[in-house]
Amino acid sequence: MKYKSIYIAMLLLVTATTIAQKRPNIVLIMADDMGYECIGANGSTTYKTPNIDRIAAAGVRFDNCYSQPLCTPSRVKIMTGKSNFRNYEAFEYLNPNQVTFGNLLKDAGYATCIAGKWQLNGNKGDMPGNQDLNRPNHFGFGEYCLWQVNKGKSEGERFWNPLIVQNGKELPRDANAYGPDIFSNYIMDFIDRKADVPFLVYYPMALVHEPFMPTPDSPESKDPKLRNKRDPIYYKDMVAYTDKIVGKIQAKLKEKGLLENTLFIFTADNGSPGNIVSATDLGKIKGGKGKTIIHGNHVPFVASWPARMEAKRTEKGLISFADVLPSLCDAADVKANKFQSDGFSFLPLITNKDKKIQDEVFIHYTPRMNKLSQTRWVLNDTYKLYKDGRFFNTAKDPLEKEELKILSAKEEEIKAGFQKVLDKREKEIPFELNNTEFKVK
């Protein structure tokens, strides 16, 4: 009996190990301030993004992904899977009472890492615990290498001579160091060290947010006097360097034999800045960051999982940042209950098992920054209805200059469906409980 028990125990251990090995690695990269129009695969003629384009061509390119129009609202939403009306309390803040995909995957046995831009401790509003260097760990990340944990950008920027905290310790400042290289090299090292276990890498990039500065590939970077020059002209260089880093991380996964069973996602937190105008094959687009127009939160989204994808393609189905947490949990076989997410898993759209996920996307937007507009709306790939009743065809009128007044029978039906969604959300949590300040209990 003794040997039989030992055999059964060993069998269970081997089985558990096999299951763990089958679970995919997950790499989620989120650029900062890069609208849908900035990717070559999406029709950009201003920027060259060969690595992202290659992933899109070999994987699934989503035409209709919607974030929030501003950075912190998007970060809170993507990490928790919850609409902002539940838990967006203040700019640059995520309440420690929240659960993130980092928590869920770490609890499921994943090695977890975050690198890049944090900006969630609540420094701007002097929130409780804003000097807590363990906050990224609290949210489920076993390791981190981050900018703006307990200090604001006035104390140190993210690009040249960056102020970075790595696992609780501030790195020495170096005028020749470039923040995005430090972040991406840390991720490469993490992949090297964790290649034998399932891992999650979350990389909320510092690129391509202002200040717009030369990258290491810009000629000006060789001259210390020109390295910190600020000019929107360098946005193009920063997009190129973003793409270079994406390619570098993918190459590391391939080198370690991990690319086949890695769910790899590239997206961005919101639209491009308003002082950036990008040319596309459909015309020029002025960045809409912070605004409620479509260019404010229509973002690139490409995904790859060679071991599970059935076909490379462009996917028209609607997805939002609320869907990321349930999708990562779905891929990792982690059960996320409804309390933890307002979204739906888009994994079937990647594995091509189910072509229909949702007919519309609900957005609650209360930026609490620079007097930006706050409202709610529902949209699909063509139409958009605001809580005040304004109804637009955003496919024909992306700048929302002409409100639709005379509607076809089909448009009446769509508008009525959108209104039902708004009414349901208003009944659940009224807008006034999370507009200028957070009053949700």
mmCIF file of N, CA and C in Angstrom, residues 150-208:
data_model
loop_
_atom_site.group_PDB
_atom_site.id
_atom_site.type_symbol
_atom_site.label_atom_id
_atom_site.label_comp_id
_atom_site.label_asym_id
_atom_site.label_seq_id
_atom_site.Cartn_x
_atom_site.Cartn_y
_atom_site.Cartn_z
ATOM 1 N N ASN A 150 6.412 55.805 -6.325
ATOM 2 C CA ASN A 150 6.157 56.681 -5.171
ATOM 3 C C ASN A 150 6.591 58.128 -5.394
ATOM 4 N N LYS A 151 7.092 58.427 -6.598
ATOM 5 C CA LYS A 151 7.523 59.790 -6.904
ATOM 6 C C LYS A 151 6.934 60.236 -8.234
ATOM 7 N N GLY A 152 6.625 61.532 -8.317
ATOM 8 C CA GLY A 152 6.042 62.081 -9.527
ATOM 9 C C GLY A 152 7.079 62.390 -10.584
ATOM 10 N N LYS A 153 6.598 62.724 -11.787
ATOM 11 C CA LYS A 153 7.527 62.966 -12.891
ATOM 12 C C LYS A 153 8.370 64.219 -12.676
ATOM 13 N N SER A 154 7.940 65.118 -11.791
ATOM 14 C CA SER A 154 8.747 66.308 -11.512
ATOM 15 C C SER A 154 10.058 65.937 -10.821
ATOM 16 N N GLU A 155 10.107 64.751 -10.222
ATOM 17 C CA GLU A 155 11.309 64.291 -9.528
ATOM 18 C C GLU A 155 12.202 63.429 -10.414
ATOM 19 N N GLY A 156 11.679 63.024 -11.555
ATOM 20 C CA GLY A 156 12.472 62.201 -12.465
ATOM 21 C C GLY A 156 11.610 61.674 -13.591
ATOM 22 N N GLU A 157 12.060 61.856 -14.830
ATOM 23 C CA GLU A 157 11.279 61.434 -15.982
ATOM 24 C C GLU A 157 11.500 59.959 -16.318
ATOM 25 N N ARG A 158 10.888 59.537 -17.426
ATOM 26 C CA ARG A 158 10.836 58.122 -17.792
ATOM 27 C C ARG A 158 11.799 57.731 -18.911
ATOM 28 N N PHE A 159 12.354 58.710 -19.625
ATOM 29 C CA PHE A 159 13.186 58.386 -20.779
ATOM 30 C C PHE A 159 14.673 58.497 -20.431
ATOM 31 N N TRP A 160 15.351 59.547 -20.820
ATOM 32 C CA TRP A 160 16.772 59.675 -20.505
ATOM 33 C C TRP A 160 16.953 60.015 -19.024
ATOM 34 N N ASN A 161 17.974 59.394 -18.414
ATOM 35 C CA ASN A 161 18.252 59.587 -16.987
ATOM 36 C C ASN A 161 17.010 59.305 -16.134
ATOM 37 N N PRO A 162 16.379 58.134 -16.319
ATOM 38 C CA PRO A 162 15.083 57.882 -15.703
ATOM 39 C C PRO A 162 15.146 57.612 -14.201
ATOM 40 N N LEU A 163 14.023 57.872 -13.551
ATOM 41 C CA LEU A 163 13.855 57.554 -12.131
ATOM 42 C C LEU A 163 13.016 56.289 -12.047
ATOM 43 N N ILE A 164 13.682 55.170 -11.804
ATOM 44 C CA ILE A 164 13.024 53.857 -11.850
ATOM 45 C C ILE A 164 13.224 53.123 -10.529
ATOM 46 N N VAL A 165 12.141 52.506 -10.060
ATOM 47 C CA VAL A 165 12.196 51.669 -8.867
ATOM 48 C C VAL A 165 12.063 50.218 -9.302
ATOM 49 N N GLN A 166 12.979 49.389 -8.834
ATOM 50 C CA GLN A 166 12.990 47.976 -9.207
ATOM 51 C C GLN A 166 12.899 47.128 -7.947
ATOM 52 N N ASN A 167 11.770 46.466 -7.790
ATOM 53 C CA ASN A 167 11.551 45.597 -6.634
ATOM 54 C C ASN A 167 11.871 46.291 -5.308
ATOM 55 N N GLY A 168 11.350 47.509 -5.175
ATOM 56 C CA GLY A 168 11.465 48.244 -3.921
ATOM 57 C C GLY A 168 12.691 49.120 -3.777
ATOM 58 N N LYS A 169 13.609 49.057 -4.740
ATOM 59 C CA LYS A 169 14.836 49.843 -4.636
ATOM 60 C C LYS A 169 14.978 50.768 -5.841
ATOM 61 N N GLU A 170 15.333 52.012 -5.554
ATOM 62 C CA GLU A 170 15.516 52.994 -6.607
ATOM 63 C C GLU A 170 16.837 52.739 -7.324
ATOM 64 N N LEU A 171 16.783 52.624 -8.653
ATOM 65 C CA LEU A 171 17.992 52.391 -9.424
ATOM 66 C C LEU A 171 18.837 53.663 -9.474
ATOM 67 N N PRO A 172 20.161 53.519 -9.553
ATOM 68 C CA PRO A 172 21.022 54.705 -9.686
ATOM 69 C C PRO A 172 20.675 55.478 -10.948
ATOM 70 N N ARG A 173 20.682 56.794 -10.857
ATOM 71 C CA ARG A 173 20.396 57.615 -12.032
ATOM 72 C C ARG A 173 21.588 57.581 -12.978
ATOM 73 N N ASP A 174 21.298 57.626 -14.265
ATOM 74 C CA ASP A 174 22.344 57.549 -15.283
ATOM 75 C C ASP A 174 21.894 58.353 -16.494
ATOM 76 N N ALA A 175 22.614 59.414 -16.793
ATOM 77 C CA ALA A 175 22.244 60.298 -17.897
ATOM 78 C C ALA A 175 22.265 59.593 -19.247
ATOM 79 N N ASN A 176 23.018 58.492 -19.334
ATOM 80 C CA ASN A 176 23.108 57.748 -20.594
ATOM 81 C C ASN A 176 22.120 56.589 -20.671
ATOM 82 N N ALA A 177 21.348 56.401 -19.611
ATOM 83 C CA ALA A 177 20.386 55.288 -19.581
ATOM 84 C C ALA A 177 19.054 55.746 -20.173
ATOM 85 N N TYR A 178 18.412 54.843 -20.894
ATOM 86 C CA TYR A 178 17.122 55.119 -21.529
ATOM 87 C C TYR A 178 16.084 54.200 -20.905
ATOM 88 N N GLY A 179 15.082 54.788 -20.263
ATOM 89 C CA GLY A 179 14.094 54.035 -19.497
ATOM 90 C C GLY A 179 13.484 52.847 -20.223
ATOM 91 N N PRO A 180 12.964 53.016 -21.455
ATOM 92 C CA PRO A 180 12.366 51.885 -22.159
ATOM 93 C C PRO A 180 13.325 50.707 -22.358
ATOM 94 N N ASP A 181 14.636 50.977 -22.469
ATOM 95 C CA ASP A 181 15.601 49.880 -22.562
ATOM 96 C C ASP A 181 15.723 49.144 -21.230
ATOM 97 N N ILE A 182 15.699 49.892 -20.133
ATOM 98 C CA ILE A 182 15.769 49.272 -18.808
ATOM 99 C C ILE A 182 14.551 48.378 -18.586
ATOM 100 N N PHE A 183 13.368 48.880 -18.931
ATOM 101 C CA PHE A 183 12.146 48.093 -18.757
ATOM 102 C C PHE A 183 12.174 46.824 -19.604
ATOM 103 N N SER A 184 12.490 46.973 -20.877
ATOM 104 C CA SER A 184 12.433 45.824 -21.775
ATOM 105 C C SER A 184 13.535 44.820 -21.463
ATOM 106 N N ASN A 185 14.710 45.288 -21.056
ATOM 107 C CA ASN A 185 15.780 44.361 -20.681
ATOM 108 C C ASN A 185 15.411 43.582 -19.421
ATOM 109 N N TYR A 186 14.696 44.233 -18.514
ATOM 110 C CA TYR A 186 14.247 43.529 -17.309
ATOM 111 C C TYR A 186 13.263 42.417 -17.684
ATOM 112 N N ILE A 187 12.384 42.714 -18.628
ATOM 113 C CA ILE A 187 11.435 41.702 -19.092
ATOM 114 C C ILE A 187 12.170 40.544 -19.756
ATOM 115 N N MET A 188 13.178 40.852 -20.551
ATOM 116 C CA MET A 188 13.961 39.789 -21.212
ATOM 117 C C MET A 188 14.619 38.889 -20.174
ATOM 118 N N ASP A 189 15.170 39.497 -19.134
ATOM 119 C CA ASP A 189 15.802 38.722 -18.076
ATOM 120 C C ASP A 189 14.770 37.870 -17.344
ATOM 121 N N PHE A 190 13.590 38.419 -17.108
ATOM 122 C CA PHE A 190 12.521 37.670 -16.450
ATOM 123 C C PHE A 190 12.142 36.450 -17.276
ATOM 124 N N ILE A 191 12.013 36.624 -18.583
ATOM 125 C CA ILE A 191 11.674 35.502 -19.459
ATOM 126 C C ILE A 191 12.762 34.433 -19.408
ATOM 127 N N ASP A 192 14.019 34.870 -19.391
ATOM 128 C CA ASP A 192 15.125 33.917 -19.275
ATOM 129 C C ASP A 192 14.999 33.094 -17.996
ATOM 130 N N ARG A 193 14.685 33.772 -16.892
ATOM 131 C CA ARG A 193 14.647 33.110 -15.582
ATOM 132 C C ARG A 193 13.406 32.267 -15.363
ATOM 133 N N LYS A 194 12.325 32.593 -16.047
ATOM 134 C CA LYS A 194 11.052 31.909 -15.808
ATOM 135 C C LYS A 194 10.595 31.060 -16.994
ATOM 136 N N ALA A 195 11.506 30.713 -17.849
ATOM 137 C CA ALA A 195 11.149 30.001 -19.080
ATOM 138 C C ALA A 195 10.525 28.631 -18.825
ATOM 139 N N ASP A 196 10.778 28.065 -17.660
ATOM 140 C CA ASP A 196 10.289 26.708 -17.381
ATOM 141 C C ASP A 196 8.954 26.673 -16.651
ATOM 142 N N VAL A 197 8.377 27.834 -16.366
ATOM 143 C CA VAL A 197 7.084 27.876 -15.672
ATOM 144 C C VAL A 197 6.154 28.837 -16.408
ATOM 145 N N PRO A 198 4.847 28.685 -16.250
ATOM 146 C CA PRO A 198 3.932 29.643 -16.874
ATOM 147 C C PRO A 198 4.143 31.033 -16.271
ATOM 148 N N PHE A 199 4.197 32.058 -17.119
ATOM 149 C CA PHE A 199 4.425 33.404 -16.593
ATOM 150 C C PHE A 199 3.501 34.420 -17.253
ATOM 151 N N LEU A 200 3.299 35.514 -16.539
ATOM 152 C CA LEU A 200 2.581 36.684 -17.038
ATOM 153 C C LEU A 200 3.535 37.864 -17.044
ATOM 154 N N VAL A 201 3.679 38.511 -18.188
ATOM 155 C CA VAL A 201 4.411 39.769 -18.300
ATOM 156 C C VAL A 201 3.419 40.847 -18.698
ATOM 157 N N TYR A 202 3.305 41.864 -17.872
ATOM 158 C CA TYR A 202 2.480 43.031 -18.203
ATOM 159 C C TYR A 202 3.426 44.211 -18.372
ATOM 160 N N TYR A 203 3.423 44.781 -19.577
ATOM 161 C CA TYR A 203 4.347 45.861 -19.910
ATOM 162 C C TYR A 203 3.559 47.099 -20.326
ATOM 163 N N PRO A 204 3.112 47.909 -19.369
ATOM 164 C CA PRO A 204 2.519 49.210 -19.701
ATOM 165 C C PRO A 204 3.644 50.184 -20.037
ATOM 166 N N MET A 205 3.886 50.388 -21.300
ATOM 167 C CA MET A 205 5.070 51.102 -21.769
ATOM 168 C C MET A 205 5.073 52.574 -21.356
ATOM 169 N N ALA A 206 6.267 53.142 -21.283
ATOM 170 C CA ALA A 206 6.412 54.591 -21.119
ATOM 171 C C ALA A 206 6.254 55.278 -22.475
ATOM 172 N N LEU A 207 6.719 54.638 -23.528
ATOM 173 C CA LEU A 207 6.533 55.126 -24.893
ATOM 174 C C LEU A 207 5.059 55.026 -25.272
ATOM 175 N N VAL A 208 4.486 55.968 -26.031
ATOM 176 C CA VAL A 208 5.122 57.068 -26.728
ATOM 177 C C VAL A 208 4.661 58.409 -26.154
#
